């Protein structure tokens, strides 16, 4: 197996506090993937979904660019931005070609450090999350996923769904 999947060269760079950046180099044909992982996922039932909503807002613009402007800037570079939230952690990911990496990283920095504070975008994000929640009601896998957390981890933050409920997002 090691011949088929040789170990990737890895660099570890200490950051402030206990955090570190781990870089793995592989044959990606000039494509660079950056993934920032945060040990912040579910925060308990009362605030379930707050992390998911905050990460969703990262894709909806910055103080300098509205959602369309951010998308156009990423598209012009051929870069992609994505967010993920789960019970154990959250992640922000960026993919870009090596030759535009400095510009793409500058956009990522803008997204992370200067998120938009747009009430209309926030209302739209909440409405979209509510619509997704309604759609899940008829998806057997989603229903089981929502019931499994409280059964496995009663009283713990992981019991709450990472995308929350209408009540937890309203509150």
PDB file of C-alpha atoms in Angstrom:
ATOM      1  CA  UNK A   1       0.000   0.000   0.000  1.00  0.00           C
ATOM      2  CA  UNK A   2       2.851   2.432   0.729  1.00  0.00           C
ATOM      3  CA  UNK A   3       3.991   2.081  -2.889  1.00  0.00           C
ATOM      4  CA  UNK A   4       0.558   3.135  -4.131  1.00  0.00           C
ATOM      5  CA  UNK A   5       0.070   5.932  -1.587  1.00  0.00           C
ATOM      6  CA  UNK A   6       3.520   7.152  -0.565  1.00  0.00           C
ATOM      7  CA  UNK A   7       3.709   9.386   2.480  1.00  0.00           C
ATOM      8  CA  UNK A   8       3.358  13.055   1.636  1.00  0.00           C
ATOM      9  CA  UNK A   9       6.059  15.448   2.815  1.00  0.00           C
ATOM     10  CA  UNK A  10       4.642  17.374   5.770  1.00  0.00           C
ATOM     11  CA  UNK A  11       5.661  20.706   7.315  1.00  0.00           C
ATOM     12  CA  UNK A  12       4.422  21.810  10.733  1.00  0.00           C
ATOM     13  CA  UNK A  13       4.416  25.553  11.483  1.00  0.00           C
ATOM     14  CA  UNK A  14       3.583  26.780  15.000  1.00  0.00           C
ATOM     15  CA  UNK A  15       1.011  29.560  15.223  1.00  0.00           C
ATOM     16  CA  UNK A  16       0.081  31.747  18.165  1.00  0.00           C
ATOM     17  CA  UNK A  17      -1.220  29.836  21.157  1.00  0.00           C
ATOM     18  CA  UNK A  18      -1.523  26.070  20.962  1.00  0.00           C
ATOM     19  CA  UNK A  19      -2.400  26.058  17.259  1.00  0.00           C
ATOM     20  CA  UNK A  20      -0.246  24.887  14.396  1.00  0.00           C
ATOM     21  CA  UNK A  21      -0.467  24.841  10.625  1.00  0.00           C
ATOM     22  CA  UNK A  22       0.203  21.516   8.949  1.00  0.00           C
ATOM     23  CA  UNK A  23       1.136  21.569   5.273  1.00  0.00           C
ATOM     24  CA  UNK A  24       1.109  18.351   3.251  1.00  0.00           C
ATOM     25  CA  UNK A  25       2.639  18.493  -0.207  1.00  0.00           C
ATOM     26  CA  UNK A  26       1.318  16.224  -2.915  1.00  0.00           C
ATOM     27  CA  UNK A  27       1.165  15.922  -6.689  1.00  0.00           C
ATOM     28  CA  UNK A  28      -1.719  18.331  -7.309  1.00  0.00           C
ATOM     29  CA  UNK A  29      -0.733  19.754 -10.708  1.00  0.00           C
ATOM     30  CA  UNK A  30      -0.378  23.298  -9.411  1.00  0.00           C
ATOM     31  CA  UNK A  31      -3.595  23.240  -7.391  1.00  0.00           C
ATOM     32  CA  UNK A  32      -3.286  24.361  -3.774  1.00  0.00           C
ATOM     33  CA  UNK A  33      -5.850  23.453  -1.132  1.00  0.00           C
ATOM     34  CA  UNK A  34      -5.880  25.392   2.127  1.00  0.00           C
ATOM     35  CA  UNK A  35      -8.059  24.119   4.941  1.00  0.00           C
ATOM     36  CA  UNK A  36      -8.368  25.918   8.264  1.00  0.00           C
ATOM     37  CA  UNK A  37      -9.895  23.728  10.935  1.00  0.00           C
ATOM     38  CA  UNK A  38     -11.343  25.071  14.156  1.00  0.00           C
ATOM     39  CA  UNK A  39     -12.163  23.037  17.231  1.00  0.00           C
ATOM     40  CA  UNK A  40     -15.561  24.696  17.319  1.00  0.00           C
ATOM     41  CA  UNK A  41     -18.625  22.789  16.271  1.00  0.00           C
ATOM     42  CA  UNK A  42     -21.817  22.352  18.217  1.00  0.00           C
ATOM     43  CA  UNK A  43     -22.260  24.650  21.191  1.00  0.00           C
ATOM     44  CA  UNK A  44     -25.274  23.034  22.811  1.00  0.00           C
ATOM     45  CA  UNK A  45     -28.969  23.021  22.115  1.00  0.00           C
ATOM     46  CA  UNK A  46     -29.716  26.633  23.077  1.00  0.00           C
ATOM     47  CA  UNK A  47     -27.207  27.995  20.534  1.00  0.00           C
ATOM     48  CA  UNK A  48     -27.180  25.132  18.033  1.00  0.00           C
ATOM     49  CA  UNK A  49     -26.653  26.431  14.534  1.00  0.00           C
ATOM     50  CA  UNK A  50     -24.835  29.620  15.549  1.00  0.00           C
ATOM     51  CA  UNK A  51     -21.501  28.292  14.250  1.00  0.00           C
ATOM     52  CA  UNK A  52     -23.128  27.117  11.010  1.00  0.00           C
ATOM     53  CA  UNK A  53     -24.762  30.515  10.558  1.00  0.00           C
ATOM     54  CA  UNK A  54     -21.508  32.378  11.248  1.00  0.00           C
ATOM     55  CA  UNK A  55     -19.647  30.250   8.704  1.00  0.00           C
ATOM     56  CA  UNK A  56     -22.436  30.655   6.162  1.00  0.00           C
ATOM     57  CA  UNK A  57     -22.064  34.420   6.512  1.00  0.00           C
ATOM     58  CA  UNK A  58     -18.377  34.154   5.560  1.00  0.00           C
ATOM     59  CA  UNK A  59     -19.452  33.206   2.036  1.00  0.00           C
ATOM     60  CA  UNK A  60     -21.849  36.147   1.799  1.00  0.00           C
ATOM     61  CA  UNK A  61     -19.389  38.986   1.495  1.00  0.00           C
ATOM     62  CA  UNK A  62     -16.930  41.128   3.388  1.00  0.00           C
ATOM     63  CA  UNK A  63     -16.812  44.714   4.571  1.00  0.00           C
ATOM     64  CA  UNK A  64     -15.301  45.595   1.170  1.00  0.00           C
ATOM     65  CA  UNK A  65     -17.298  43.293  -1.136  1.00  0.00           C
ATOM     66  CA  UNK A  66     -20.889  42.164  -1.240  1.00  0.00           C
ATOM     67  CA  UNK A  67     -21.685  38.519  -1.979  1.00  0.00           C
ATOM     68  CA  UNK A  68     -21.597  39.068  -5.741  1.00  0.00           C
ATOM     69  CA  UNK A  69     -18.327  40.983  -5.534  1.00  0.00           C
ATOM     70  CA  UNK A  70     -16.718  38.218  -3.484  1.00  0.00           C
ATOM     71  CA  UNK A  71     -17.894  35.569  -5.946  1.00  0.00           C
ATOM     72  CA  UNK A  72     -16.598  37.581  -8.897  1.00  0.00           C
ATOM     73  CA  UNK A  73     -13.207  38.075  -7.213  1.00  0.00           C
ATOM     74  CA  UNK A  74     -12.914  34.336  -6.505  1.00  0.00           C
ATOM     75  CA  UNK A  75     -14.104  33.422 -10.015  1.00  0.00           C
ATOM     76  CA  UNK A  76     -11.597  35.801 -11.602  1.00  0.00           C
ATOM     77  CA  UNK A  77      -8.859  33.822  -9.853  1.00  0.00           C
ATOM     78  CA  UNK A  78     -10.453  30.452 -10.544  1.00  0.00           C
ATOM     79  CA  UNK A  79     -10.528  29.948  -6.775  1.00  0.00           C
ATOM     80  CA  UNK A  80     -13.169  28.245  -4.657  1.00  0.00           C
ATOM     81  CA  UNK A  81     -14.128  28.974  -1.059  1.00  0.00           C
ATOM     82  CA  UNK A  82     -16.102  26.568   1.110  1.00  0.00           C
ATOM     83  CA  UNK A  83     -17.188  26.159   4.702  1.00  0.00           C
ATOM     84  CA  UNK A  84     -18.172  23.117   6.750  1.00  0.00           C
ATOM     85  CA  UNK A  85     -19.503  22.757  10.258  1.00  0.00           C
ATOM     86  CA  UNK A  86     -19.916  19.555  12.212  1.00  0.00           C
ATOM     87  CA  UNK A  87     -20.442  18.367  15.736  1.00  0.00           C
ATOM     88  CA  UNK A  88     -16.706  18.306  16.513  1.00  0.00           C
ATOM     89  CA  UNK A  89     -15.319  21.155  14.483  1.00  0.00           C
ATOM     90  CA  UNK A  90     -15.601  23.603  11.656  1.00  0.00           C
ATOM     91  CA  UNK A  91     -13.507  24.328   8.602  1.00  0.00           C
ATOM     92  CA  UNK A  92     -12.964  26.998   5.989  1.00  0.00           C
ATOM     93  CA  UNK A  93     -11.345  25.781   2.780  1.00  0.00           C
ATOM     94  CA  UNK A  94      -9.801  27.518  -0.215  1.00  0.00           C
ATOM     95  CA  UNK A  95      -8.678  25.958  -3.507  1.00  0.00           C
ATOM     96  CA  UNK A  96      -6.666  27.930  -6.027  1.00  0.00           C
ATOM     97  CA  UNK A  97      -4.001  27.514  -8.641  1.00  0.00           C
ATOM     98  CA  UNK A  98      -0.478  28.056  -7.383  1.00  0.00           C
ATOM     99  CA  UNK A  99       0.128  31.075  -9.623  1.00  0.00           C
ATOM    100  CA  UNK A 100      -2.777  33.025  -8.047  1.00  0.00           C
ATOM    101  CA  UNK A 101      -2.253  31.799  -4.489  1.00  0.00           C
ATOM    102  CA  UNK A 102      -1.117  35.160  -3.023  1.00  0.00           C
ATOM    103  CA  UNK A 103      -4.257  36.898  -4.339  1.00  0.00           C
ATOM    104  CA  UNK A 104      -6.490  34.008  -3.241  1.00  0.00           C
ATOM    105  CA  UNK A 105      -4.959  34.016   0.251  1.00  0.00           C
ATOM    106  CA  UNK A 106      -5.543  37.777   0.453  1.00  0.00           C
ATOM    107  CA  UNK A 107      -9.226  37.127  -0.310  1.00  0.00           C
ATOM    108  CA  UNK A 108      -9.343  34.389   2.329  1.00  0.00           C
ATOM    109  CA  UNK A 109      -7.819  36.785   4.849  1.00  0.00           C
ATOM    110  CA  UNK A 110     -10.436  39.400   3.937  1.00  0.00           C
ATOM    111  CA  UNK A 111     -13.229  36.842   4.356  1.00  0.00           C
ATOM    112  CA  UNK A 112     -11.983  35.714   7.762  1.00  0.00           C
ATOM    113  CA  UNK A 113     -10.986  39.072   9.238  1.00  0.00           C
ATOM    114  CA  UNK A 114     -13.527  41.410   7.638  1.00  0.00           C
ATOM    115  CA  UNK A 115     -16.822  39.507   7.364  1.00  0.00           C
ATOM    116  CA  UNK A 116     -19.839  41.439   6.156  1.00  0.00           C
ATOM    117  CA  UNK A 117     -22.273  42.730   8.733  1.00  0.00           C
ATOM    118  CA  UNK A 118     -25.295  42.759   6.423  1.00  0.00           C
ATOM    119  CA  UNK A 119     -28.697  42.336   8.086  1.00  0.00           C
ATOM    120  CA  UNK A 120     -30.362  41.406   4.784  1.00  0.00           C
ATOM    121  CA  UNK A 121     -27.789  38.679   4.063  1.00  0.00           C
ATOM    122  CA  UNK A 122     -28.210  37.391   7.625  1.00  0.00           C
ATOM    123  CA  UNK A 123     -31.990  37.211   7.208  1.00  0.00           C
ATOM    124  CA  UNK A 124     -31.546  35.422   3.862  1.00  0.00           C
ATOM    125  CA  UNK A 125     -29.109  32.931   5.411  1.00  0.00           C
ATOM    126  CA  UNK A 126     -31.510  32.156   8.269  1.00  0.00           C
ATOM    127  CA  UNK A 127     -34.389  31.719   5.801  1.00  0.00           C
ATOM    128  CA  UNK A 128     -32.303  29.365   3.639  1.00  0.00           C
ATOM    129  CA  UNK A 129     -31.281  27.325   6.683  1.00  0.00           C
ATOM    130  CA  UNK A 130     -34.949  27.116   7.730  1.00  0.00           C
ATOM    131  CA  UNK A 131     -35.908  25.927   4.230  1.00  0.00           C
ATOM    132  CA  UNK A 132     -33.190  23.276   4.360  1.00  0.00           C
ATOM    133  CA  UNK A 133     -34.471  22.168   7.762  1.00  0.00           C
ATOM    134  CA  UNK A 134     -37.980  21.775   6.342  1.00  0.00           C
ATOM    135  CA  UNK A 135     -36.625  19.743   3.413  1.00  0.00           C
ATOM    136  CA  UNK A 136     -34.825  17.442   5.873  1.00  0.00           C
ATOM    137  CA  UNK A 137     -38.132  16.469   7.466  1.00  0.00           C
ATOM    138  CA  UNK A 138     -38.839  14.127   4.540  1.00  0.00           C
ATOM    139  CA  UNK A 139     -35.272  12.772   4.233  1.00  0.00           C
ATOM    140  CA  UNK A 140     -34.981   9.553   6.279  1.00  0.00           C
ATOM    141  CA  UNK A 141     -31.206   9.888   6.715  1.00  0.00           C
ATOM    142  CA  UNK A 142     -31.524  13.467   7.953  1.00  0.00           C
ATOM    143  CA  UNK A 143     -34.279  12.519  10.398  1.00  0.00           C
ATOM    144  CA  UNK A 144     -32.143   9.696  11.806  1.00  0.00           C
ATOM    145  CA  UNK A 145     -29.163  12.066  12.051  1.00  0.00           C
ATOM    146  CA  UNK A 146     -31.176  14.525  14.112  1.00  0.00           C
ATOM    147  CA  UNK A 147     -32.437  11.777  16.432  1.00  0.00           C
ATOM    148  CA  UNK A 148     -29.090  10.023  16.781  1.00  0.00           C
ATOM    149  CA  UNK A 149     -27.254  12.920  18.469  1.00  0.00           C
ATOM    150  CA  UNK A 150     -29.525  13.147  21.518  1.00  0.00           C
ATOM    151  CA  UNK A 151     -29.592   9.345  21.798  1.00  0.00           C
ATOM    152  CA  UNK A 152     -25.789   9.032  21.735  1.00  0.00           C
ATOM    153  CA  UNK A 153     -24.815  12.143  23.691  1.00  0.00           C
ATOM    154  CA  UNK A 154     -27.706  13.175  25.970  1.00  0.00           C
ATOM    155  CA  UNK A 155     -27.023  16.498  27.648  1.00  0.00           C
ATOM    156  CA  UNK A 156     -23.776  17.144  25.754  1.00  0.00           C
ATOM    157  CA  UNK A 157     -23.158  19.809  23.077  1.00  0.00           C
ATOM    158  CA  UNK A 158     -22.749  17.096  20.417  1.00  0.00           C
ATOM    159  CA  UNK A 159     -26.376  16.064  20.907  1.00  0.00           C
ATOM    160  CA  UNK A 160     -27.620  19.202  19.172  1.00  0.00           C
ATOM    161  CA  UNK A 161     -27.612  19.288  15.360  1.00  0.00           C
ATOM    162  CA  UNK A 162     -24.737  21.412  14.066  1.00  0.00           C
ATOM    163  CA  UNK A 163     -27.075  23.425  11.840  1.00  0.00           C
ATOM    164  CA  UNK A 164     -29.461  24.048  14.727  1.00  0.00           C
ATOM    165  CA  UNK A 165     -33.199  24.500  14.790  1.00  0.00           C
ATOM    166  CA  UNK A 166     -35.465  27.440  14.059  1.00  0.00           C
ATOM    167  CA  UNK A 167     -35.724  28.145  17.774  1.00  0.00           C
ATOM    168  CA  UNK A 168     -31.984  28.019  18.435  1.00  0.00           C
ATOM    169  CA  UNK A 169     -31.219  30.320  15.493  1.00  0.00           C
ATOM    170  CA  UNK A 170     -33.922  32.782  16.517  1.00  0.00           C
ATOM    171  CA  UNK A 171     -32.776  32.992  20.046  1.00  0.00           C
TER     172      UNK A 171
END
